[in-house]
Amino acid sequence: MNHVLAPAASASLIRSEVAGLPRYDPGADPDEVAALSGARQVIKLSNNESPFGVSPAVAEAVRLSLADGVSRYPDPTGKRLADAIGKSLDVPAGRVVLGNGSENILELLCQAVLDPGDLVVTQAPGFSLHETFPRVMGARVEKVPVTAGFGFDADAWRDALAAGPKLVFLANPCNPTGAVVSAGQLEHVVAAAPRSALLVLDEAYGEFARPDPEYPDGLEALRGLDRPWIVLRTFSKAYGLAGVRVGYGIASDAALVEALDRVRTPYNVNRPAQDAAIAALGDHEHLADTVRRTGLEIARVTGRLRGAGLGVVPSSTNFLFIDTGCRSDRVARELHRAGIIVKAWREPGYENYIRASLSTPEENDVFVRCLTEICAKDKP
Ligand SMILES: Cc1ncc(COP(=O)(O)O)c(C=O)c1O
């Protein structure tokens, strides 16, 4: 007997807000690209991961964590990790929230704060989950575009914030452009947002941007403010821990953390992830080395692509937003045939752009060669 239900049986159960949502686009599947290209090793530049691996201390911490047995639940409060983060940033542990990746905290914030019809303001182009999670809650999302030169549009931000959002998502640096919001621009957003609004400063790529003199430390900028805010950071990018899923937030007050505790699944950060993050946090040298090597590659690859006539947005992150001059989904498909995965950007107005994370110098050279060849074919 066939027990598979027809899709129509469940379709009527799905909330209308959910039915209309796009699925998250993680980029092409490496196994499929390997099969398509015949490449022994696919070059994956689609998820802004670190090519420089993790600190040796992380590998050892995960080994010990697993050896100690995974038959017990992890600490639901993540106390040791929250303490370590709090100590490193001079913040009480009660104002630290942990997530199964920082995207988990984005989701929890929406669940805890948003009612149907509430307004959320964020950036365009931007990180898709800044729009998806509010929409799951039935909120409206207003996206503030960058200027033609990928800069911060102060007037557009002022106007959008005047409409009274309950929540503001600002990524600094921005994904996908890689651009930073300066201290003055951040102050502008803070001043223009309603005092009751929750300001969410998403610093997923902050470690890469720290050497940029324009880049403000968001925590230092918001720390003294008497209004709701949270700064989100992650171990997925510069620390190289994307696979174990751990991110954190520093909140304006313990009550916000307690609200998130009420909505989150109790054991949202697994034990190897907690142990790995503690070890990662302690290895300053590995972090500094990753940031330094990434910066060198960003400068080198930007120069080479520009030299080949491609438009590249100046980036303070580990990825580049590149104007290919033609439809980026076609460019991405051709790159797949060469065994390289990038993200073709799909937001309106950016259909010629790809976002490519940088990898090792060797892999980046292959990427630059293939991309410039593909784009040269399209030139008259
Ligand atoms: C701007 C931004 N915020 C948050 C995240 C979520 O990262 P994670 O959940 O791995 O911490 C990402 C991931 O790509 C991102 O680009």
Coordinates of C-alpha atoms and ligand atoms in Angstrom, one line a residue:
M1 CA 0.0 0.0 0.0
N2 CA 1.2 3.5 -0.8
H3 CA 1.4 5.7 2.3
V4 CA 2.8 8.8 0.6
L5 CA 0.3 11.7 1.0
A6 CA -0.5 13.9 -1.9
P7 CA 1.1 17.4 -1.4
A8 CA -2.3 19.0 -1.5
A9 CA -3.2 17.4 1.8
S10 CA -0.6 19.4 3.7
A11 CA -0.6 22.5 1.6
S12 CA -3.9 23.8 3.1
L13 CA -2.3 23.7 6.6
I14 CA 0.5 26.0 5.8
R15 CA 0.2 29.6 7.1
S16 CA -0.1 32.1 4.2
E17 CA 3.1 34.0 5.4
V18 CA 5.0 30.7 5.1
A19 CA 3.5 29.5 1.8
G20 CA 4.8 32.7 0.1
L21 CA 8.4 32.5 1.3
P22 CA 11.4 31.7 -0.9
R23 CA 13.6 28.8 0.4
Y24 CA 17.0 29.9 1.6
D25 CA 19.5 29.6 -1.2
P26 CA 22.6 27.9 0.1
G27 CA 24.2 27.9 -3.4
A28 CA 24.8 24.8 -5.6
D29 CA 25.4 21.4 -4.2
P30 CA 29.1 20.5 -4.2
D31 CA 28.4 16.8 -5.1
E32 CA 26.3 17.9 -8.1
V33 CA 28.9 20.4 -9.2
A34 CA 31.6 17.7 -8.9
A35 CA 29.5 15.3 -11.1
L36 CA 28.8 18.1 -13.6
S37 CA 32.4 19.3 -13.9
G38 CA 34.3 16.1 -13.3
A39 CA 36.5 18.1 -10.9
R40 CA 38.2 16.0 -8.2
Q41 CA 38.0 19.0 -5.8
V42 CA 35.2 21.5 -6.1
I43 CA 36.2 25.1 -5.3
K44 CA 33.3 26.3 -3.0
L45 CA 33.1 30.0 -2.8
S46 CA 29.4 30.3 -2.1
N47 CA 29.1 30.5 1.7
N48 CA 31.8 32.9 3.0
E49 CA 33.5 30.1 4.9
S50 CA 37.1 30.2 6.0
P51 CA 39.6 28.3 3.8
F52 CA 42.2 28.6 6.6
G53 CA 40.6 26.0 8.9
V54 CA 40.3 26.1 12.7
S55 CA 42.7 26.7 15.5
P56 CA 44.5 23.4 16.5
A57 CA 43.0 24.1 19.9
V58 CA 39.5 23.7 18.4
A59 CA 40.3 20.4 16.9
E60 CA 41.5 19.1 20.3
A61 CA 38.5 20.5 22.1
V62 CA 36.1 18.8 19.8
R63 CA 38.1 15.6 20.0
L64 CA 37.9 15.7 23.8
S65 CA 34.2 16.7 23.7
L66 CA 33.3 13.7 21.6
A67 CA 35.6 11.3 23.6
D68 CA 33.8 12.4 26.8
G69 CA 30.6 11.1 25.3
V70 CA 27.7 12.7 23.7
S71 CA 25.0 10.7 25.5
R72 CA 24.3 13.7 27.8
Y73 CA 22.5 16.9 26.8
P74 CA 24.7 20.0 26.6
D75 CA 24.5 22.7 29.2
P76 CA 21.3 24.5 28.2
T77 CA 22.7 27.8 29.4
G78 CA 26.1 27.5 27.7
K79 CA 27.5 29.0 30.9
R80 CA 31.2 28.4 30.3
L81 CA 31.0 29.8 26.8
A82 CA 28.8 32.8 27.8
D83 CA 31.3 33.5 30.7
A84 CA 34.2 33.4 28.3
I85 CA 32.5 35.7 25.8
G86 CA 31.4 38.1 28.6
K87 CA 34.9 38.2 30.0
S88 CA 36.5 38.8 26.6
L89 CA 34.1 41.8 26.0
D90 CA 33.7 43.1 29.5
V91 CA 30.0 42.3 29.6
P92 CA 28.1 40.4 32.2
A93 CA 27.4 36.8 31.1
G94 CA 23.7 37.4 31.7
R95 CA 23.7 39.7 28.7
V96 CA 25.2 37.1 26.4
V97 CA 22.9 34.9 24.3
L98 CA 24.1 31.9 22.4
G99 CA 22.7 30.5 19.1
N100 CA 22.9 27.6 16.8
G101 CA 24.7 30.0 14.5
S102 CA 23.9 33.7 14.7
E103 CA 21.0 33.1 12.3
N104 CA 19.3 31.2 15.1
I105 CA 19.4 34.4 17.2
L106 CA 18.0 36.4 14.2
E107 CA 15.1 34.0 14.2
L108 CA 14.6 34.1 18.0
L109 CA 14.6 37.9 18.0
C110 CA 11.8 37.9 15.4
Q111 CA 9.8 35.3 17.3
A112 CA 10.2 37.2 20.6
V113 CA 9.5 40.7 19.3
L114 CA 7.3 40.8 16.2
D115 CA 3.6 40.8 15.8
P116 CA 1.8 40.4 12.5
G117 CA 1.9 43.8 10.6
D118 CA 4.9 45.2 12.5
L119 CA 7.5 47.0 10.4
V120 CA 11.1 45.8 10.1
V121 CA 13.7 47.9 8.3
T122 CA 16.9 46.4 6.8
Q123 CA 19.3 46.9 3.8
A124 CA 19.2 46.1 0.1
P125 CA 21.0 44.3 -1.2
G126 CA 21.2 42.3 2.0
F127 CA 21.2 39.0 3.9
S128 CA 18.1 37.0 3.0
L129 CA 17.3 35.9 6.5
H130 CA 16.9 39.6 7.6
E131 CA 13.8 39.5 5.5
T132 CA 12.7 35.8 5.7
F133 CA 12.5 35.6 9.5
P134 CA 10.3 38.8 9.9
R135 CA 8.1 37.6 7.2
V136 CA 7.5 34.3 8.9
M137 CA 6.1 36.3 11.8
G138 CA 3.8 38.2 9.4
A139 CA 5.8 41.4 9.7
R140 CA 6.3 43.9 6.8
V141 CA 9.9 44.4 5.6
E142 CA 11.1 47.7 4.2
K143 CA 14.5 47.5 2.5
V144 CA 16.7 50.6 2.3
P145 CA 18.8 50.5 -0.9
V146 CA 22.4 51.4 -1.1
T147 CA 23.5 54.4 -3.2
A148 CA 24.5 53.8 -6.8
G149 CA 28.1 53.5 -5.6
F150 CA 27.2 51.0 -2.9
G151 CA 27.4 53.6 -0.2
F152 CA 25.1 54.3 2.8
D153 CA 22.1 56.4 1.8
A154 CA 21.5 58.6 4.8
D155 CA 18.3 60.2 3.5
A156 CA 16.8 56.8 2.6
W157 CA 17.6 55.4 6.0
R158 CA 16.1 58.5 7.8
D159 CA 12.9 58.2 5.7
A160 CA 12.5 54.4 6.3
L161 CA 13.2 54.8 10.1
A162 CA 10.6 57.6 10.3
A163 CA 7.9 55.0 9.4
G164 CA 8.3 53.5 12.9
P165 CA 9.9 50.1 12.7
K166 CA 9.8 47.8 15.7
L167 CA 13.0 46.1 14.7
V168 CA 16.0 47.3 12.6
F169 CA 18.5 44.8 11.1
L170 CA 21.8 46.4 10.1
A171 CA 24.6 44.2 8.9
N172 CA 28.0 45.8 9.3
P173 CA 29.9 44.9 7.2
C174 CA 27.1 44.3 4.7
N175 CA 26.5 41.0 3.0
P176 CA 26.7 40.8 0.0
T177 CA 28.5 44.1 -0.8
G178 CA 31.3 43.8 1.8
A179 CA 31.1 47.6 2.5
V180 CA 31.3 49.0 6.0
V181 CA 29.0 51.4 7.7
S182 CA 31.1 54.1 9.4
A183 CA 30.8 55.3 13.0
G184 CA 29.0 58.5 11.8
Q185 CA 26.5 56.4 9.6
L186 CA 25.8 54.1 12.5
E187 CA 25.1 57.1 14.7
H188 CA 22.7 58.4 12.1
V189 CA 20.8 55.1 12.2
V190 CA 20.7 55.2 16.0
A191 CA 19.5 58.8 16.0
A192 CA 16.8 58.3 13.3
A193 CA 15.3 55.0 14.7
P194 CA 12.5 55.2 17.2
R195 CA 13.8 54.9 20.7
S196 CA 11.5 51.9 21.3
A197 CA 12.8 50.0 18.3
L198 CA 15.2 47.1 18.8
L199 CA 18.5 47.8 16.9
V200 CA 20.1 44.6 15.7
L201 CA 23.7 45.1 14.6
D202 CA 24.8 42.0 12.7
E203 CA 28.6 41.8 12.8
A204 CA 29.0 38.3 11.2
Y205 CA 32.0 39.6 9.3
G206 CA 33.2 42.1 11.9
E207 CA 36.5 40.4 12.6
F208 CA 37.6 40.9 9.0
A209 CA 36.6 44.5 9.0
R210 CA 38.4 45.5 12.2
P211 CA 41.6 46.5 10.5
D212 CA 39.6 49.0 8.4
P213 CA 39.9 52.4 10.1
E214 CA 36.4 53.3 9.0
Y215 CA 34.9 50.3 10.8
P216 CA 33.3 51.1 14.2
D217 CA 33.2 48.5 17.0
G218 CA 29.4 48.2 17.2
L219 CA 29.5 47.0 20.8
E220 CA 31.5 50.1 21.9
A221 CA 29.1 52.3 19.9
L222 CA 25.9 50.9 21.4
R223 CA 27.2 49.9 24.9
G224 CA 26.2 53.1 26.7
L225 CA 22.8 53.6 25.0
D226 CA 19.6 53.5 27.1
R227 CA 17.5 51.8 24.5
P228 CA 17.1 48.1 23.2
W229 CA 19.9 46.8 21.1
I230 CA 21.8 43.6 20.4
V231 CA 25.1 43.0 18.6
L232 CA 25.4 39.7 16.8
R233 CA 28.6 37.9 16.1
T234 CA 29.5 34.4 14.9
F235 CA 32.2 31.7 15.1
S236 CA 31.3 30.6 11.5
K237 CA 33.4 33.0 9.5
A238 CA 36.8 34.3 10.8
Y239 CA 37.0 31.5 13.4
G240 CA 36.3 28.9 10.8
L241 CA 33.5 27.0 12.8
A242 CA 30.7 27.2 10.3
G243 CA 30.1 23.4 10.5
V244 CA 29.4 23.2 14.2
R245 CA 27.0 26.2 14.3
V246 CA 27.6 28.7 17.1
G247 CA 27.0 32.4 17.2
Y248 CA 26.3 34.9 20.0
G249 CA 24.7 38.1 20.8
I250 CA 25.5 40.8 23.3
A251 CA 22.2 42.5 24.4
S252 CA 21.4 45.8 25.9
D253 CA 19.9 44.1 28.9
A254 CA 19.3 40.8 30.6
A255 CA 15.5 41.0 30.0
L256 CA 16.0 40.7 26.3
V257 CA 18.2 37.6 26.8
E258 CA 15.6 36.1 29.1
A259 CA 12.9 36.6 26.5
L260 CA 15.0 34.8 23.9
D261 CA 15.6 32.0 26.4
R262 CA 11.8 31.6 26.6
V263 CA 11.4 31.1 22.9
R264 CA 14.6 29.1 22.0
T265 CA 14.8 25.3 21.9
P266 CA 16.5 24.6 25.3
Y267 CA 19.6 22.8 24.0
N268 CA 20.2 25.0 20.9
V269 CA 24.0 24.9 21.1
N270 CA 25.4 21.4 21.2
R271 CA 28.3 20.4 23.4
P272 CA 31.1 20.1 20.8
A273 CA 30.1 23.5 19.5
Q274 CA 30.3 25.1 22.9
D275 CA 33.7 23.5 23.6
A276 CA 35.0 24.4 20.1
A277 CA 33.9 28.0 20.5
I278 CA 35.6 28.4 23.9
A279 CA 38.9 27.1 22.4
A280 CA 38.5 29.3 19.3
L281 CA 38.0 32.4 21.4
G282 CA 41.3 31.7 23.2
D283 CA 43.4 31.5 20.1
H284 CA 44.0 35.1 19.1
E285 CA 46.9 34.2 16.9
H286 CA 44.9 31.9 14.6
L287 CA 42.2 34.6 14.3
A288 CA 44.7 37.3 13.5
D289 CA 46.4 35.1 10.9
T290 CA 43.1 34.3 9.2
V291 CA 42.2 38.0 9.1
R292 CA 45.6 39.0 7.8
R293 CA 45.7 36.3 5.0
T294 CA 42.1 37.0 4.0
G295 CA 42.9 40.8 3.7
L296 CA 45.9 40.0 1.5
E297 CA 43.7 37.9 -0.8
I298 CA 40.9 40.4 -0.9
A299 CA 43.3 43.1 -2.1
R300 CA 45.1 40.8 -4.6
V301 CA 42.0 39.3 -6.2
T302 CA 40.2 42.7 -6.3
G303 CA 43.2 44.1 -8.2
R304 CA 43.3 41.2 -10.6
L305 CA 39.6 41.3 -11.4
R306 CA 39.6 45.0 -11.8
G307 CA 42.6 44.7 -14.1
A308 CA 40.5 42.4 -16.2
G309 CA 37.8 45.0 -16.5
L310 CA 35.3 43.7 -14.0
G311 CA 33.6 45.9 -11.4
V312 CA 34.4 44.9 -7.8
V313 CA 32.9 46.6 -4.8
P314 CA 35.6 47.4 -2.2
S315 CA 35.3 44.8 0.5
S316 CA 36.2 44.7 4.2
T317 CA 35.1 41.0 4.5
N318 CA 36.1 37.6 3.1
F319 CA 34.0 37.9 0.0
L320 CA 33.6 40.1 -3.1
F321 CA 30.5 41.4 -4.9
I322 CA 31.4 41.3 -8.6
D323 CA 29.7 42.9 -11.6
T324 CA 30.1 40.3 -14.3
G325 CA 28.6 42.5 -17.0
C326 CA 26.1 39.8 -17.9
R327 CA 23.4 37.6 -16.3
S328 CA 25.1 36.1 -13.3
D329 CA 23.1 32.9 -13.2
R330 CA 24.6 32.1 -16.6
V331 CA 28.1 33.0 -15.3
A332 CA 27.5 30.8 -12.2
R333 CA 26.4 27.9 -14.4
E334 CA 29.6 28.2 -16.5
L335 CA 31.7 28.3 -13.3
H336 CA 29.9 25.1 -12.1
R337 CA 31.1 23.4 -15.3
A338 CA 34.6 24.4 -14.2
G339 CA 34.0 23.0 -10.7
I340 CA 33.6 26.4 -9.0
I341 CA 30.6 27.4 -6.9
V342 CA 29.7 31.1 -6.3
K343 CA 26.4 32.7 -5.5
A344 CA 24.6 34.4 -8.4
W345 CA 22.8 37.3 -6.8
R346 CA 19.0 37.5 -7.5
E347 CA 17.8 40.7 -5.8
P348 CA 16.3 43.1 -8.3
G349 CA 18.9 45.4 -9.8
Y350 CA 21.8 43.1 -9.0
E351 CA 21.2 40.2 -11.5
N352 CA 24.6 40.8 -13.1
Y353 CA 26.4 40.3 -9.8
I354 CA 28.0 37.3 -8.2
R355 CA 29.1 37.0 -4.6
A356 CA 32.3 35.0 -4.3
S357 CA 34.0 34.1 -1.0
L358 CA 37.8 34.1 -1.2
S359 CA 39.7 30.9 -0.6
T360 CA 43.4 30.0 -0.7
P361 CA 45.7 31.8 -3.2
E362 CA 45.8 28.7 -5.4
E363 CA 42.0 28.3 -5.5
N364 CA 41.5 32.1 -6.0
D365 CA 43.8 32.0 -9.0
V366 CA 41.7 29.3 -10.6
F367 CA 38.6 31.3 -9.9
V368 CA 40.1 34.5 -11.3
R369 CA 41.2 32.7 -14.5
C370 CA 37.9 31.0 -15.1
L371 CA 35.8 34.1 -14.3
T372 CA 37.8 36.4 -16.5
E373 CA 37.7 33.9 -19.4
I374 CA 33.9 33.5 -19.1
C375 CA 33.3 37.2 -18.9
A376 CA 35.8 37.9 -21.8
K377 CA 33.7 35.6 -24.1
D378 CA 30.8 38.0 -23.7
K379 CA 32.7 41.1 -24.7
P380 CA 31.9 42.4 -28.2
Ligands
LIG1 C1 25.2 38.9 7.5 C2 25.0 37.5 8.1 N1 24.5 37.4 9.3 C3 24.4 36.2 9.8 C4 24.8 35.0 9.2 C5 24.6 33.7 9.9 O1 25.8 33.1 10.1 P1 25.8 31.9 11.2 O2 24.4 31.4 11.4 O3 26.7 30.9 10.6 O4 26.4 32.5 12.4 C6 25.4 35.1 7.9 C7 25.8 33.9 7.2 O5 26.2 33.9 6.1 C8 25.5 36.4 7.3 O6 26.0 36.6 6.1

